[in-house]
Amino acid sequence: MATQGAILSIAGLSVSYGTVHAVRQLDMEISEGETVVLLGANGAGKSSTLNAIVGLAPRSGGRLVFAGEDITRKPTEAIIRSGLALVPEGRRLFSNMTVRENLRLGAAALSTVEFDRERQALEDMFPITRRRAHEQAGLLSGGEQQQVAIARALLARPKLLLLDEPSLGLAPIIVNTIFEIIAELKRRKVTILLVEQNAERALSIADRAYVLAQGRLELSGAAGSINATTLEKAYLGEREHA
Amino acid sequence: MQLALQQFINALSLGSIYALVALGVAILFSILRLANFAHGELMTTAGFTLYMTLASGWNWVLAVIAAIAASVVAALILERVAYRRLRNAQPLTLLMTSFAVSVALQSIFLLTFGARPKGIELPAFVDASFRIGGMRVQWLDIAIILITAAIVFGLTLFLRKTVIGLALRSAADDFQTTRLMGVKANALFVGAFVLSGMLAGIAALFYFATVPNVVPSSGFEPMLKGFIACVIGGLGSLPAAIVGGFLLAFLEVGSDALLSDNFSPYLDAIVFLIAIVILRWRPGGIFGVRLTAEQRV
Ligand SMILES: Nc1ncnc2c1ncn2[C@@H]1O[C@H](COP(=O)(O)OP(=O)(O)OP(=O)(O)O)[C@@H](O)[C@H]1O
Ligand SMILES: [Mg+2]
């Protein structure tokens, strides 16, 4: 089953919304310190996979082991408290609350003293969270919101960070900033599972990649072993293993 | 002029009660999308508790604490027994359940206390008053207004400064993402019911201090007013509920003062008519808020 050093192992995960089978029999493994990217076309089941890991999407089968613990049947809040964090697609900040209040909720399980310590540690990496701490999150630009969303997820020092399309809808120059942040997190040995549309950039930063097509695993392997041709085939659902 | 000032104080005092009821209703609605018609029965619970404790000679401070506690406990029982299993139920199911719970509680009161009004033996200071110029002002009204202001202030602090308060606010906005922060869904529901029960209990104290007898259906009228206040203000928003409460009270007191006595039997009808006109003009309430149907758990 779970190999040594795997922080998360997924076996036979299926996600169904009624008759829509979004993820079928997915096997996946992430080791400590790795940056793994999950690719796939629109509707391939990437978000469903991330949401199923944290118990928000309806799982119709499979087993999830996180940090040596079976989390298959745990409610979302227990999974989060065991050390997972998800930056959801579309960021999902609480738009009518301040940046600081958003961050405080990211550390819901921490005491005020612990929160202040963690927050100050993060403010150098995300200066926006200091500069605009008392502004409504909804008034920030998309890129700023994404930074707050990532900071919010990091506050509880997760053992595994799930990022769902952090560059979605951002201007190219802002996308650079976001990828720089991911690179910095990688340097700091944060374990990351990244979902991205921008396959080229994601592959350049990742150690390993998985490619989904119509909910099925089409391709997996070292990020460097995947080139444009194999990727295109996988997106179209022509099964091949690298 | 003096009369106007007196009416103004009346309206503020009545508006305070409506605002407290509306707040209690709005808290549950904003987080659970639950229109809790049994909110009135929480108030009645506090009323009967007040009646029983005062009749058996308790100190009024203890009676007040007991009444609020009874309402909170009743709210927690409702959460556990009636609503916990229905978190993802259709709005109509929730509505029917809340209606059924309200009727069931009234029947329990009827079986326990009978239909005859129970006079609450209020302490004498409730009737105390003072004069400014030729105007007589009841201390009770002043107390209601000041305590309500303090409660609104305290609630605001709670919702801004504590993690559970922040989580209650964020859950009203986006329940799923709130859980994604590691906030326990149960804690949110229990927190919301405790707050709602407390507000019902305090509103009941003020209500029964002005109408000092309690029957099984006592809570219906203030509950209805609280709901109307919420709808006028804009369902689901707490500040809107407060504004709605005061607006409703000013409408009521104003219509009563301006219309001749011939109209007083129709006062409620007139006020509701004005409410309907307001809603024709702004269907989402004065501070129209968007409501989204989403999964709670
Ligand atoms: N809540 C839902 N109810 C019903 N069907 C859903 C729901 N969420 C997703 N789906 C369906 O499940 C499939 C996978 O969706 P998912 O969002 O996981 O894809 P994705 O790979 O994240 O796509 P994108 O790149 O557009 O974000 C799609 O067919 C989608 O329509
Ligand atoms: Mg997606």
Coordinates of C-alpha atoms and ligand atoms in Angstrom, one line a residue:
Chain A
M1 CA 0.0 0.0 0.0
A2 CA 1.4 3.4 1.0
T3 CA 5.1 3.6 0.3
Q4 CA 7.6 4.9 2.8
G5 CA 7.7 8.7 3.0
A6 CA 4.3 9.2 1.2
I7 CA 2.5 12.0 3.0
L8 CA -0.7 11.4 1.0
S9 CA -1.7 8.3 -0.8
I10 CA -4.9 8.0 -2.8
A11 CA -6.1 4.6 -3.8
G12 CA -9.0 4.0 -6.2
L13 CA -10.6 7.4 -5.6
S14 CA -13.9 8.0 -7.4
V15 CA -16.1 11.2 -7.3
S16 CA -19.6 11.3 -8.6
Y17 CA -22.1 14.1 -8.7
G18 CA -25.3 12.0 -9.3
T19 CA -24.8 10.5 -12.7
V20 CA -21.7 12.6 -13.5
H21 CA -18.6 10.6 -12.8
A22 CA -16.0 13.3 -12.3
V23 CA -13.1 11.1 -11.1
R24 CA -12.7 7.4 -11.8
Q25 CA -10.5 5.0 -9.8
L26 CA -7.7 7.5 -9.3
D27 CA -4.4 6.3 -7.7
M28 CA -1.9 9.0 -6.6
E29 CA 0.9 9.4 -4.2
I30 CA 2.7 12.4 -2.9
S31 CA 5.9 12.3 -0.8
E32 CA 7.1 14.8 1.7
G33 CA 8.8 17.8 0.2
E34 CA 7.6 17.1 -3.3
T35 CA 6.0 19.5 -5.7
V36 CA 3.5 17.6 -7.7
V37 CA 1.3 19.0 -10.5
L38 CA -2.1 17.7 -11.6
L39 CA -2.9 18.6 -15.2
G40 CA -5.9 18.1 -17.5
A41 CA -8.3 19.9 -19.7
N42 CA -11.4 21.8 -18.5
G43 CA -13.7 19.4 -16.7
A44 CA -11.1 16.6 -16.4
G45 CA -11.8 16.3 -12.7
K46 CA -8.9 18.2 -11.2
S47 CA -10.9 20.4 -8.8
S48 CA -13.0 17.4 -7.9
T49 CA -9.9 15.5 -6.9
L50 CA -8.7 18.3 -4.6
N51 CA -12.1 18.8 -3.2
A52 CA -12.5 15.1 -2.6
I53 CA -9.2 15.0 -0.7
V54 CA -10.5 17.5 1.8
G55 CA -13.9 15.9 1.9
L56 CA -15.9 18.6 0.1
A57 CA -16.7 16.6 -3.0
P58 CA -18.9 13.5 -2.9
R59 CA -16.6 10.5 -2.9
S60 CA -18.1 7.3 -4.3
G61 CA -15.1 5.1 -3.6
G62 CA -11.5 4.9 -2.7
R63 CA -9.2 5.3 0.3
L64 CA -7.2 8.2 1.4
V65 CA -4.3 8.0 3.8
F66 CA -2.7 11.3 5.0
A67 CA 0.3 11.4 7.3
G68 CA -0.2 7.8 8.3
E69 CA -3.9 8.3 9.1
D70 CA -6.9 7.1 7.3
I71 CA -8.9 10.3 6.5
T72 CA -11.4 8.6 4.1
R73 CA -14.4 9.1 6.4
K74 CA -13.4 12.2 8.2
P75 CA -15.3 15.5 8.0
T76 CA -13.6 18.4 6.2
E77 CA -12.7 20.3 9.3
A78 CA -11.0 17.2 10.8
I79 CA -9.0 16.7 7.6
I80 CA -7.9 20.3 7.6
R81 CA -6.9 20.1 11.3
S82 CA -4.8 17.1 10.6
G83 CA -2.6 19.3 8.4
L84 CA -4.0 19.8 4.9
A85 CA -4.8 23.1 3.4
L86 CA -6.6 23.9 0.1
V87 CA -6.6 27.2 -1.7
P88 CA -9.8 26.7 -3.7
E89 CA -10.4 27.5 -7.3
G90 CA -11.5 31.2 -7.5
R91 CA -9.7 31.9 -4.2
R92 CA -12.9 32.2 -2.1
L93 CA -11.8 34.9 0.2
F94 CA -14.5 36.2 2.5
S95 CA -14.9 39.3 0.5
N96 CA -16.8 41.5 3.0
M97 CA -14.2 40.8 5.8
T98 CA -10.8 42.4 6.1
V99 CA -7.6 40.8 5.0
R100 CA -6.6 40.3 8.6
E101 CA -9.9 38.7 9.5
N102 CA -9.5 36.3 6.5
L103 CA -6.0 35.3 7.8
R104 CA -7.4 34.8 11.4
L105 CA -9.9 32.3 10.1
G106 CA -7.1 30.5 8.2
A107 CA -5.6 29.9 11.7
A108 CA -8.9 29.1 13.3
A109 CA -7.4 26.4 15.5
L110 CA -4.5 28.6 16.8
S111 CA -4.6 30.8 19.8
T112 CA -4.2 34.6 19.3
V113 CA -0.6 34.5 20.4
E114 CA 0.2 31.7 18.0
F115 CA -1.7 33.5 15.2
D116 CA 0.3 36.7 15.7
R117 CA 3.6 34.8 15.5
E118 CA 2.7 32.9 12.4
R119 CA 1.2 36.0 10.7
Q120 CA 4.3 38.1 11.3
A121 CA 6.4 35.2 9.9
L122 CA 4.3 35.3 6.7
E123 CA 4.1 39.0 6.3
D124 CA 7.6 39.2 4.8
M125 CA 6.7 36.8 2.1
F126 CA 3.3 38.3 1.5
P127 CA 3.8 42.1 2.2
I128 CA 0.3 42.7 0.9
T129 CA -1.1 41.1 4.0
R130 CA 0.6 43.7 6.2
R131 CA 0.1 46.7 3.9
R132 CA -3.7 46.2 3.4
A133 CA -4.5 44.2 6.5
H134 CA -7.5 46.3 7.4
E135 CA -9.1 46.6 4.0
Q136 CA -12.0 44.5 2.8
A137 CA -10.6 41.5 1.0
G138 CA -13.1 42.0 -1.8
L139 CA -11.6 45.3 -2.7
L140 CA -8.2 43.8 -3.6
S141 CA -7.1 43.0 -7.1
G142 CA -7.2 39.3 -8.3
G143 CA -3.5 38.8 -7.8
E144 CA -3.5 40.4 -4.3
Q145 CA -6.5 38.2 -3.4
Q146 CA -4.6 35.1 -4.6
Q147 CA -1.7 36.1 -2.3
V148 CA -4.0 36.5 0.6
A149 CA -5.6 33.2 -0.1
I150 CA -2.3 31.4 -0.2
A151 CA -1.1 33.2 3.0
R152 CA -4.4 32.2 4.7
A153 CA -3.8 28.6 3.7
L154 CA -0.2 28.6 5.0
L155 CA -1.1 30.1 8.4
A156 CA -1.8 26.7 10.0
R157 CA 1.6 25.4 8.7
P158 CA 0.0 22.6 6.6
K159 CA 1.9 19.4 5.9
L160 CA 0.5 19.5 2.4
L161 CA -0.7 22.5 0.5
L162 CA -3.3 22.0 -2.3
L163 CA -3.4 24.8 -4.8
D164 CA -6.3 24.9 -7.3
E165 CA -5.4 27.0 -10.4
P166 CA -3.8 29.9 -8.5
S167 CA -3.0 31.7 -11.8
L168 CA -6.5 31.5 -13.1
G169 CA -7.7 34.8 -14.5
L170 CA -4.6 36.8 -13.6
A171 CA -2.6 39.1 -15.9
P172 CA 0.7 37.5 -17.2
I173 CA 2.9 39.7 -15.0
I174 CA 0.9 38.7 -11.9
V175 CA 1.1 35.1 -12.9
N176 CA 4.9 35.5 -12.7
T177 CA 4.5 36.7 -9.1
I178 CA 2.3 33.7 -8.2
F179 CA 4.8 31.2 -9.7
E180 CA 7.6 32.9 -7.9
I181 CA 5.7 32.4 -4.6
I182 CA 5.2 28.7 -5.5
A183 CA 9.0 28.4 -6.2
E184 CA 9.8 30.0 -2.9
L185 CA 7.4 27.6 -1.1
K186 CA 9.2 24.8 -2.9
R187 CA 12.6 26.1 -1.7
R188 CA 11.1 26.2 1.9
K189 CA 10.3 22.5 1.5
V190 CA 6.5 22.9 1.6
T191 CA 4.9 19.9 0.1
I192 CA 2.6 21.0 -2.8
L193 CA -0.1 19.5 -5.0
L194 CA -0.7 22.1 -7.7
V195 CA -3.5 22.1 -10.2
E196 CA -2.8 24.3 -13.3
Q197 CA -4.0 25.1 -16.7
N198 CA -0.6 26.6 -17.6
A199 CA 1.0 23.2 -18.1
E200 CA 4.4 24.4 -19.4
R201 CA 5.1 26.6 -16.4
A202 CA 3.7 24.1 -13.9
L203 CA 5.9 21.3 -15.3
S204 CA 8.9 23.6 -15.1
I205 CA 8.4 24.0 -11.4
A206 CA 7.2 20.5 -10.5
D207 CA 9.0 17.3 -9.6
R208 CA 6.3 15.0 -10.8
A209 CA 3.1 15.3 -12.8
Y210 CA -0.2 13.5 -13.2
V211 CA -2.5 14.1 -16.1
L212 CA -6.3 13.5 -16.0
A213 CA -8.7 13.1 -18.9
Q214 CA -12.4 12.7 -18.2
G215 CA -11.7 11.7 -14.7
R216 CA -9.1 9.0 -15.5
L217 CA -5.4 9.0 -14.9
E218 CA -3.9 9.2 -18.4
L219 CA -0.3 9.9 -17.7
S220 CA 2.1 10.1 -14.7
G221 CA 5.8 10.5 -14.2
A222 CA 8.7 12.8 -13.6
A223 CA 7.9 16.3 -14.7
G224 CA 11.0 16.4 -17.0
S225 CA 9.9 13.3 -18.9
I226 CA 6.7 14.9 -20.1
N227 CA 6.9 16.9 -23.4
A228 CA 4.3 18.7 -25.4
T229 CA 3.5 15.7 -27.6
T230 CA 2.9 13.2 -24.8
L231 CA 0.9 15.9 -22.9
E232 CA -1.4 16.6 -25.9
K233 CA -2.1 12.9 -26.3
A234 CA -2.9 12.5 -22.7
Y235 CA -5.2 15.6 -22.7
L236 CA -7.1 13.9 -25.5
G237 CA -7.4 10.7 -23.5
E238 CA -5.1 8.5 -25.5
R239 CA -3.7 6.3 -22.8
E240 CA 0.0 6.1 -22.5
H241 CA 2.4 5.8 -19.5
A242 CA 5.6 7.7 -19.3
Chain B
M1 CA -43.6 68.6 21.2
Q2 CA -43.6 66.8 24.5
L3 CA -46.0 64.2 23.2
A4 CA -43.8 63.7 20.2
L5 CA -40.7 63.2 22.4
Q6 CA -42.7 60.7 24.5
Q7 CA -43.8 58.8 21.4
F8 CA -40.2 58.9 20.2
I9 CA -39.0 57.1 23.4
N10 CA -41.9 54.6 23.1
A11 CA -40.8 53.9 19.6
L12 CA -37.2 53.5 20.5
S13 CA -38.1 51.1 23.3
L14 CA -40.5 49.0 21.2
G15 CA -37.9 49.1 18.3
S16 CA -35.3 47.7 20.7
I17 CA -37.5 44.7 21.4
Y18 CA -38.2 44.2 17.7
A19 CA -34.6 44.6 16.9
L20 CA -33.5 41.9 19.4
V21 CA -36.1 39.5 18.1
A22 CA -35.2 40.3 14.5
L23 CA -31.5 39.7 15.3
G24 CA -32.2 36.3 16.8
V25 CA -34.2 35.3 13.7
A26 CA -31.6 36.8 11.3
I27 CA -28.6 34.9 12.9
L28 CA -30.2 31.5 12.2
F29 CA -31.4 32.6 8.8
S30 CA -28.1 33.9 7.7
I31 CA -26.1 30.8 8.6
L32 CA -28.6 28.0 8.2
R33 CA -31.1 29.6 5.9
L34 CA -33.5 28.5 8.6
A35 CA -36.6 30.6 9.2
N36 CA -37.2 29.5 12.8
F37 CA -40.8 30.2 13.6
A38 CA -40.2 28.5 16.9
H39 CA -38.3 31.7 17.9
G40 CA -41.5 32.9 19.5
E41 CA -41.7 29.8 21.6
L42 CA -38.2 30.4 22.8
M43 CA -39.5 33.7 24.1
T44 CA -42.5 32.0 25.6
T45 CA -40.2 29.5 27.4
A46 CA -38.4 32.5 29.0
G47 CA -41.8 34.0 29.9
F48 CA -43.1 30.9 31.7
T49 CA -39.7 30.6 33.4
L50 CA -40.0 34.1 34.6
Y51 CA -43.6 33.5 35.8
M52 CA -42.6 30.3 37.7
T53 CA -39.5 31.6 39.3
L54 CA -41.0 35.0 40.4
A55 CA -44.1 33.3 41.7
S56 CA -42.0 31.0 43.9
G57 CA -40.3 34.0 45.4
W58 CA -36.9 34.0 43.6
N59 CA -34.8 37.1 43.6
W60 CA -35.5 38.9 40.3
V61 CA -31.8 38.7 39.3
L62 CA -31.9 35.0 39.5
A63 CA -35.2 34.9 37.7
V64 CA -33.8 36.9 34.9
I65 CA -30.8 34.6 34.6
A66 CA -33.0 31.5 34.7
A67 CA -35.3 32.9 32.0
I68 CA -32.4 33.6 29.6
A69 CA -30.8 30.2 30.4
A70 CA -34.1 28.4 29.8
S71 CA -34.4 30.0 26.4
V72 CA -30.8 29.1 25.5
V73 CA -31.3 25.5 26.6
A74 CA -34.5 25.3 24.6
A75 CA -32.7 26.6 21.6
L76 CA -30.0 24.0 22.0
I77 CA -32.6 21.2 22.3
L78 CA -34.2 22.4 19.1
E79 CA -30.9 22.3 17.3
R80 CA -30.1 18.8 18.5
V81 CA -33.5 17.2 18.2
A82 CA -35.2 19.0 15.3
Y83 CA -32.7 20.8 13.0
R84 CA -29.3 18.9 13.2
R85 CA -30.5 16.2 10.8
L86 CA -31.9 18.7 8.4
R87 CA -28.8 20.7 7.6
N88 CA -29.0 19.9 3.9
A89 CA -32.8 19.7 3.7
Q90 CA -34.8 21.6 1.1
P91 CA -35.9 25.1 2.2
L92 CA -39.5 23.9 2.2
T93 CA -38.7 21.0 4.5
L94 CA -37.0 23.4 6.9
L95 CA -39.9 25.7 6.8
M96 CA -42.4 23.0 7.6
T97 CA -40.3 21.6 10.4
S98 CA -39.9 25.0 12.0
F99 CA -43.7 25.5 11.8
A100 CA -44.3 22.0 13.3
V101 CA -41.8 22.7 16.1
S102 CA -43.6 25.9 16.9
V103 CA -47.0 24.3 17.1
A104 CA -45.6 21.3 19.1
L105 CA -44.1 23.6 21.7
Q106 CA -47.3 25.6 22.0
S107 CA -49.1 22.3 22.7
I108 CA -46.6 21.4 25.4
F109 CA -47.1 24.8 27.0
L110 CA -50.8 24.3 26.9
L111 CA -50.6 20.9 28.5
T112 CA -48.2 22.1 31.2
F113 CA -49.6 25.5 32.0
G114 CA -53.2 25.6 30.6
A115 CA -54.7 28.3 28.5
R116 CA -55.4 30.9 31.2
P117 CA -53.0 33.8 31.2
K118 CA -50.4 33.6 34.0
G119 CA -49.7 37.0 35.6
I120 CA -46.0 37.6 36.0
E121 CA -45.3 39.2 39.4
L122 CA -42.8 41.9 38.2
P123 CA -40.7 43.7 40.8
A124 CA -42.1 47.2 41.6
F125 CA -39.2 49.1 40.0
V126 CA -40.5 48.1 36.6
D127 CA -43.2 50.7 36.9
A128 CA -40.9 53.5 38.2
S129 CA -40.8 56.6 36.2
F130 CA -39.4 60.1 36.3
R131 CA -40.5 63.5 34.9
I132 CA -38.7 65.9 32.6
G133 CA -40.8 69.1 32.3
G134 CA -44.3 67.9 32.0
M135 CA -43.3 64.5 30.5
R136 CA -43.4 61.2 32.3
V137 CA -40.7 58.7 31.3
Q138 CA -40.6 55.1 32.4
W139 CA -37.3 53.9 33.6
L140 CA -38.1 50.6 32.0
D141 CA -38.1 52.2 28.5
I142 CA -34.7 53.8 29.2
A143 CA -33.3 50.5 30.5
I144 CA -34.6 48.6 27.4
I145 CA -33.0 51.1 25.1
L146 CA -29.6 51.2 26.9
I147 CA -29.4 47.5 27.4
T148 CA -30.2 46.8 23.8
A149 CA -27.5 49.3 22.7
A150 CA -25.1 47.5 25.0
I151 CA -26.1 44.1 23.6
V152 CA -25.7 45.3 20.0
F153 CA -22.3 46.7 20.9
G154 CA -21.3 43.5 22.6
L155 CA -22.5 41.3 19.7
T156 CA -20.6 43.5 17.3
L157 CA -17.4 43.0 19.3
F158 CA -18.0 39.3 19.6
L159 CA -18.5 39.0 15.8
R160 CA -15.4 41.0 15.1
K161 CA -12.9 39.9 17.7
T162 CA -13.4 36.3 18.4
V163 CA -12.6 33.4 16.1
I164 CA -16.1 31.8 16.5
G165 CA -17.6 35.2 15.8
L166 CA -15.6 35.7 12.7
A167 CA -16.5 32.1 11.7
L168 CA -20.2 32.8 12.2
R169 CA -19.9 35.8 9.9
S170 CA -17.9 34.0 7.2
A171 CA -20.2 31.0 7.4
A172 CA -23.1 33.3 6.5
D173 CA -21.2 34.3 3.5
D174 CA -19.6 31.0 2.4
F175 CA -20.2 28.0 4.6
Q176 CA -18.0 25.5 2.7
T177 CA -15.0 27.7 2.7
T178 CA -15.5 28.3 6.4
R179 CA -15.2 24.6 7.0
L180 CA -12.1 24.7 4.8
M181 CA -10.6 26.8 7.5
G182 CA -10.9 23.9 9.9
V183 CA -13.9 25.4 11.7
K184 CA -16.2 22.7 13.0
A185 CA -19.7 22.8 11.4
N186 CA -21.2 21.7 14.7
A187 CA -19.6 24.6 16.5
L188 CA -21.1 27.0 14.0
F189 CA -24.6 25.6 14.5
V190 CA -24.4 25.4 18.2
G191 CA -22.9 28.9 18.4
A192 CA -25.7 30.3 16.2
F193 CA -28.4 28.6 18.3
V194 CA -26.9 29.8 21.6
L195 CA -26.8 33.4 20.3
S196 CA -30.3 33.2 18.9
G197 CA -31.6 31.7 22.2
M198 CA -29.9 34.4 24.3
L199 CA -31.4 37.1 22.1
A200 CA -34.8 35.5 22.4
G201 CA -34.5 35.3 26.2
I202 CA -33.5 38.9 26.6
A203 CA -36.2 40.1 24.2
A204 CA -38.7 38.1 26.2
L205 CA -37.6 39.8 29.4
F206 CA -38.3 43.2 27.9
Y207 CA -41.5 42.0 26.2
F208 CA -43.0 40.5 29.3
A209 CA -42.0 43.5 31.4
T210 CA -44.3 45.6 29.2
V211 CA -47.0 42.9 28.8
P212 CA -46.8 41.1 32.2
N213 CA -48.7 37.9 31.5
V214 CA -47.9 34.8 29.6
V215 CA -50.0 32.3 27.6
P216 CA -48.9 29.4 25.4
S217 CA -49.2 31.6 22.3
S218 CA -47.5 34.7 23.7
G219 CA -44.4 34.4 21.5
F220 CA -46.3 34.5 18.3
E221 CA -46.8 38.2 17.9
P222 CA -43.3 39.4 18.7
M223 CA -41.9 36.5 16.6
L224 CA -44.1 37.7 13.7
K225 CA -42.9 41.3 14.2
G226 CA -39.3 40.1 14.3
F227 CA -39.7 38.3 11.0
I228 CA -41.4 41.3 9.4
A229 CA -38.6 43.5 10.7
C230 CA -36.1 41.1 9.1
V231 CA -37.9 41.0 5.8
I232 CA -38.2 44.8 5.7
G233 CA -34.5 45.3 6.5
G234 CA -33.3 42.5 4.2
L235 CA -33.3 38.9 5.2
G236 CA -30.0 37.5 6.3
S237 CA -28.2 40.7 7.3
L238 CA -27.8 41.5 11.0
P239 CA -27.5 45.3 10.7
A240 CA -30.6 45.2 8.4
A241 CA -32.5 43.3 11.0
I242 CA -31.8 46.0 13.6
V243 CA -32.8 48.8 11.2
G244 CA -35.9 46.8 10.2
G245 CA -36.9 46.4 13.9
F246 CA -36.7 50.2 14.6
L247 CA -38.4 51.0 11.3
L248 CA -41.3 48.8 12.2
A249 CA -41.6 50.2 15.6
F250 CA -41.6 53.8 14.3
L251 CA -44.2 52.8 11.7
E252 CA -46.4 51.4 14.4
V253 CA -46.0 54.2 16.9
G254 CA -46.3 56.8 14.2
S255 CA -49.4 55.4 12.7
D256 CA -51.0 55.1 16.1
A257 CA -50.2 58.7 16.9
L258 CA -51.2 60.1 13.5
L259 CA -54.4 58.1 12.9
S260 CA -57.6 58.7 14.9
D261 CA -58.7 56.2 17.5
N262 CA -61.2 54.7 15.0
F263 CA -58.3 53.1 13.2
S264 CA -56.5 51.6 16.2
P265 CA -58.1 48.1 15.7
Y266 CA -56.6 48.1 12.2
L267 CA -53.1 49.3 13.3
D268 CA -51.4 46.0 12.5
A269 CA -53.1 45.8 9.2
I270 CA -52.0 49.3 8.3
V271 CA -48.4 48.6 9.4
F272 CA -48.3 45.4 7.4
L273 CA -49.7 47.3 4.4
I274 CA -46.9 49.8 4.6
A275 CA -44.4 46.9 4.9
I276 CA -45.9 45.4 1.7
V277 CA -45.4 48.7 -0.1
I278 CA -41.8 48.8 1.0
L279 CA -41.3 45.3 -0.3
R280 CA -43.0 46.1 -3.6
W281 CA -40.5 48.9 -3.9
R282 CA -37.5 46.8 -2.8
P283 CA -38.2 43.1 -2.9
G284 CA -34.9 42.1 -1.2
G285 CA -35.6 44.4 1.7
I286 CA -34.2 47.9 2.2
F287 CA -30.6 46.6 2.3
G288 CA -31.5 43.8 -0.3
V289 CA -29.0 41.0 0.2
R290 CA -28.2 38.2 -2.2
L291 CA -29.1 34.8 -1.0
T292 CA -27.5 31.7 -2.5
A293 CA -28.6 28.2 -2.1
E294 CA -25.6 26.1 -1.2
Q295 CA -24.8 23.0 0.7
R296 CA -24.3 23.5 4.4
V297 CA -22.4 20.4 5.3
Ligands
LIG1 N1 -21.0 20.4 -8.0 C1 -21.1 19.7 -9.1 N2 -22.2 19.1 -9.5 C2 -22.3 18.4 -10.7 N3 -21.3 18.3 -11.5 C3 -20.1 18.8 -11.2 C4 -19.9 19.6 -10.0 N4 -18.6 20.0 -9.9 C5 -18.0 19.5 -11.1 N5 -18.9 18.8 -11.8 C6 -18.6 18.1 -13.1 O1 -17.5 17.2 -12.8 C7 -16.6 17.2 -13.9 C8 -15.2 17.6 -13.4 O2 -15.3 18.9 -12.9 P1 -14.0 19.6 -12.2 O3 -14.4 20.9 -11.7 O4 -13.4 18.6 -11.2 O5 -13.0 19.7 -13.4 P2 -11.7 20.6 -13.5 O6 -10.7 19.6 -14.1 O7 -11.3 21.2 -12.2 O8 -12.0 21.7 -14.6 P3 -11.6 23.2 -14.7 O9 -10.2 23.2 -15.4 O10 -12.6 23.8 -15.6 O11 -11.6 23.8 -13.4 C9 -17.2 18.2 -14.9 O12 -17.9 17.5 -15.9 C10 -18.1 19.1 -14.1 O13 -19.1 19.5 -14.9
MG2 MG -11.2 23.2 -11.6

